PDB file of C-alpha atoms in Angstrom:
ATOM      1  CA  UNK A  29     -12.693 -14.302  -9.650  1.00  0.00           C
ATOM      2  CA  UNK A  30     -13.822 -11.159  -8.428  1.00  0.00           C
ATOM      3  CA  UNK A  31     -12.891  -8.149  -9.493  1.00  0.00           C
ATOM      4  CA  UNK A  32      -9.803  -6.630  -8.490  1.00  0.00           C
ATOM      5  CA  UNK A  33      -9.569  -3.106  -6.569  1.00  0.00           C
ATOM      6  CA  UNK A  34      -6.986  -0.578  -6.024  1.00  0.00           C
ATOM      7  CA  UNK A  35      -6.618   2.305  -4.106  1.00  0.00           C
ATOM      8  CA  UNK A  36      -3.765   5.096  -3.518  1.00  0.00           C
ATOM      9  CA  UNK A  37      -3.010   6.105   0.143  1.00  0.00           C
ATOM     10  CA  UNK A  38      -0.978   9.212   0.499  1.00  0.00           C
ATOM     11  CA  UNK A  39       1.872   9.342   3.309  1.00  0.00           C
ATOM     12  CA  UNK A  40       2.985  13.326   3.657  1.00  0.00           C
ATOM     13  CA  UNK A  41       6.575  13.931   5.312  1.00  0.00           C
ATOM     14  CA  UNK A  42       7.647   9.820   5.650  1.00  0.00           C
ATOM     15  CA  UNK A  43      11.622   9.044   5.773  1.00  0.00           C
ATOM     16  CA  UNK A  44      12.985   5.787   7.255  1.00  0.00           C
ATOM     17  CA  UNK A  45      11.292   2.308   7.861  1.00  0.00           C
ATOM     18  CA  UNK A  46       7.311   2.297   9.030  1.00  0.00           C
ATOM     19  CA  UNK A  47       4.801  -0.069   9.395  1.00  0.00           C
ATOM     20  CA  UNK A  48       1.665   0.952   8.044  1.00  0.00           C
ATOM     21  CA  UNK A  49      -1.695  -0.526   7.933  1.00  0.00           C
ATOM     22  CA  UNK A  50      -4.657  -0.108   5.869  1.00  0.00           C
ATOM     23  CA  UNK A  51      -8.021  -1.462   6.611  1.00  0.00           C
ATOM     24  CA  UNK A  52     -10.329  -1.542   3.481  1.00  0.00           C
ATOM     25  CA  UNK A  53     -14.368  -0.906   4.115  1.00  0.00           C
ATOM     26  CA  UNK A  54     -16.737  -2.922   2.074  1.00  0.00           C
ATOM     27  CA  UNK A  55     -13.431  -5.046   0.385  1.00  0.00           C
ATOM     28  CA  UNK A  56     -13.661  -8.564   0.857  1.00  0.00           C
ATOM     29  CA  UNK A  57      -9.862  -9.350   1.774  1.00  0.00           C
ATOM     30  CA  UNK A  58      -8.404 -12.335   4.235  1.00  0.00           C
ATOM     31  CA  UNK A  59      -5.408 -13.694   4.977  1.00  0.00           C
ATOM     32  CA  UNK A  60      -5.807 -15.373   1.537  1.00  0.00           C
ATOM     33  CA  UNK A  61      -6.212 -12.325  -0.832  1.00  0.00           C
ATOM     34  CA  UNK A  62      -3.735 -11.912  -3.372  1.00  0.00           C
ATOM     35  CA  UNK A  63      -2.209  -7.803  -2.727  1.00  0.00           C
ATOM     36  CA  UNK A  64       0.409  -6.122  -4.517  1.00  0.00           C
ATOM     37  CA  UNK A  65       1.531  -2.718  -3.379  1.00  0.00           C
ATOM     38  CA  UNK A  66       3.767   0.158  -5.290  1.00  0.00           C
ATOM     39  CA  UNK A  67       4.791   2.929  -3.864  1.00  0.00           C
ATOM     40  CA  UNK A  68       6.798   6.223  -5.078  1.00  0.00           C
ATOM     41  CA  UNK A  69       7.555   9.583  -3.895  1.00  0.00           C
ATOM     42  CA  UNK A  70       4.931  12.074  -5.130  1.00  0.00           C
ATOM     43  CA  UNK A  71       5.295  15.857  -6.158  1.00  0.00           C
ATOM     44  CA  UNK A  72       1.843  17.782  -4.514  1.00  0.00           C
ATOM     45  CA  UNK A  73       1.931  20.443  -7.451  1.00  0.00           C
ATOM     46  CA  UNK A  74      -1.896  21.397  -6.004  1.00  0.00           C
ATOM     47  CA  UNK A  75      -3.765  19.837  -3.289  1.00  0.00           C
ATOM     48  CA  UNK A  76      -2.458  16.494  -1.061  1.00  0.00           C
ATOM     49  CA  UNK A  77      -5.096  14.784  -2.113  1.00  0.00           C
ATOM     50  CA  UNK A  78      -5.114  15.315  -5.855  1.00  0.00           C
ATOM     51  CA  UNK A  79      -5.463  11.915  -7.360  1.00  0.00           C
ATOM     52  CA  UNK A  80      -3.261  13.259 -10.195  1.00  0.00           C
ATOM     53  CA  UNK A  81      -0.706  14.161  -8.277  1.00  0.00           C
ATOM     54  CA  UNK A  82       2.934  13.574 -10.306  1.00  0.00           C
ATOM     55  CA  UNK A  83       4.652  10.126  -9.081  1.00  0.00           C
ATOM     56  CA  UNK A  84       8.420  10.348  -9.983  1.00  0.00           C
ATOM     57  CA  UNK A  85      11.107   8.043 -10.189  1.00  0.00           C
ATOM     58  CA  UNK A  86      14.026  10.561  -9.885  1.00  0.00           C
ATOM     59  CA  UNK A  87      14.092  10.920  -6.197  1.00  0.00           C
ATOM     60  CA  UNK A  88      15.216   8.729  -3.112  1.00  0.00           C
ATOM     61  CA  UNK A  89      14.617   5.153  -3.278  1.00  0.00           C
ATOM     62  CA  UNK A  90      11.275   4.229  -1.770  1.00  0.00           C
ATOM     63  CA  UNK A  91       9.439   0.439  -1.336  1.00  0.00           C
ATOM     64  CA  UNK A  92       7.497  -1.742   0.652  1.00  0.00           C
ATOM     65  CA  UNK A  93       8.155  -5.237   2.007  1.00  0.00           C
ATOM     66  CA  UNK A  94       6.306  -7.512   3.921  1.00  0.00           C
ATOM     67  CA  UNK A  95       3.222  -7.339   2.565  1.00  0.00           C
ATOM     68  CA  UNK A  96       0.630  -9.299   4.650  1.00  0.00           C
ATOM     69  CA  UNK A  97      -3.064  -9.246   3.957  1.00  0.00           C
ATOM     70  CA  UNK A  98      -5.668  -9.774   7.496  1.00  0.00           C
ATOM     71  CA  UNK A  99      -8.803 -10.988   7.807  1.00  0.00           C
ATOM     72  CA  UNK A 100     -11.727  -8.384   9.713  1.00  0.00           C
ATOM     73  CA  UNK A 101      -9.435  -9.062  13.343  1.00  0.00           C
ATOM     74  CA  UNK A 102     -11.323  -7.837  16.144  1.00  0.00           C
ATOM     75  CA  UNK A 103     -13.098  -5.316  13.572  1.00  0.00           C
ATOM     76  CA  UNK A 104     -15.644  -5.198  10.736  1.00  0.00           C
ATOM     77  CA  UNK A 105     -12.840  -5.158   7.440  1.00  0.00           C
ATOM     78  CA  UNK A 106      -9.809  -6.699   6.304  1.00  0.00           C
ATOM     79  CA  UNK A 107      -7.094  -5.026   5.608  1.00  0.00           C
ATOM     80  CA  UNK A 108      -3.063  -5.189   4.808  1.00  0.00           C
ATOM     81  CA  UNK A 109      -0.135  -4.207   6.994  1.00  0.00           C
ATOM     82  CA  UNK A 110       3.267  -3.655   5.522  1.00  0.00           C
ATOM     83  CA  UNK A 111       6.831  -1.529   5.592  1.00  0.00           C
ATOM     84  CA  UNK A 112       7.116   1.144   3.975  1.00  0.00           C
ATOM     85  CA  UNK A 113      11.121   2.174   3.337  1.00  0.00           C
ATOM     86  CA  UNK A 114      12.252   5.128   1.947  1.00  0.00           C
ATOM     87  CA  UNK A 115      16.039   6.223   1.743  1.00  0.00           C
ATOM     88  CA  UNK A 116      16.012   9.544   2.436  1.00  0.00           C
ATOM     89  CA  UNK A 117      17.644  11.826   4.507  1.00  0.00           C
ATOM     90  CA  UNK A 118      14.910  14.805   5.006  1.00  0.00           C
ATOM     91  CA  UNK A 119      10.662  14.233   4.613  1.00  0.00           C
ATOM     92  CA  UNK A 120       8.985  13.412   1.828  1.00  0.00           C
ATOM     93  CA  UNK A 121       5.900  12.783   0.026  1.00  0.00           C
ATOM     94  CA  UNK A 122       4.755   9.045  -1.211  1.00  0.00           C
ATOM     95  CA  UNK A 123       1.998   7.646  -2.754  1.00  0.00           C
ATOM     96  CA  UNK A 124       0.906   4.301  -1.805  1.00  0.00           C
ATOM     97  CA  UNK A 125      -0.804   2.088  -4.193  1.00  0.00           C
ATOM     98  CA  UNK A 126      -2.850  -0.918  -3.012  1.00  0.00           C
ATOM     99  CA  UNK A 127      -4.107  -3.556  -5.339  1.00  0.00           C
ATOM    100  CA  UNK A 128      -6.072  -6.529  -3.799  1.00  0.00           C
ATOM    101  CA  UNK A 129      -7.537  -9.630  -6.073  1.00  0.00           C
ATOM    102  CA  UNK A 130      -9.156 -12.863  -4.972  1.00  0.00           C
ATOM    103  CA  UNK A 131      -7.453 -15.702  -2.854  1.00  0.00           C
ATOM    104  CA  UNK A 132      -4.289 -17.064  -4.203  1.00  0.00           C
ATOM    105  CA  UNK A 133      -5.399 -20.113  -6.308  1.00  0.00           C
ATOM    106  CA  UNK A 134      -3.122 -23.209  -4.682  1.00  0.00           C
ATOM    107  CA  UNK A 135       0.019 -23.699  -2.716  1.00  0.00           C
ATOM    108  CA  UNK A 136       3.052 -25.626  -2.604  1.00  0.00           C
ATOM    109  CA  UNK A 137       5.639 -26.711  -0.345  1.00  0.00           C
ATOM    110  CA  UNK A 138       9.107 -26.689  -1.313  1.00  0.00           C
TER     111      UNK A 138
END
């Protein structure tokens, strides 16, 4: 299985329901590939792209749904597209983390 990677996207001023998608150089992912994908509002406290910066908990409610992995379409890398909700009236900050492992192992119909 090859090893899994992650990465943190931050989103400045987001409110509401967006889609977003990310496409990942040099990161073998397909339709396939296994991604899970947190997200929570983030407090700057120095520069936006501090890798530090403070996730919280104690703010507006925010997630992601429909999380669905792509294959290099019409471009050199993969990548994931997804929503990202958050429940709040005004801007904020979030922090997007992306974790992608190999393919899923089998399937079943139900």
């Amino acid at each position: 299985m090859p090893q899994p990677y992650s990465v943190r996207v931050f989103y400045p001023r987001q409110m509401g329901r967006s889609a977003k998608n990310i496409n990942m150089q040099g990161v073998n992912i397909t339709n396939t590939s296994v991604v899970l994908i947190s997200a929570a509002q983030f407090i700057r406290g120095g520069p936006l792209f501090n890798q530090n910066a403070r996730l919280t908990v104690h703010g507006p409610d925010v997630y992601v749904t429909n999380i669905s992995p792509h294959g290099p379409e019409g471009g050199p890398d993969g990548g994931v597209e997804f929503m990202l909700h958050v429940n709040s009236n005004t801007p904020i900050d979030v922090a997007v983390t992306i974790s992608v492992f190999g393919s899923f192992d089998n399937w079943l119909i139900f």
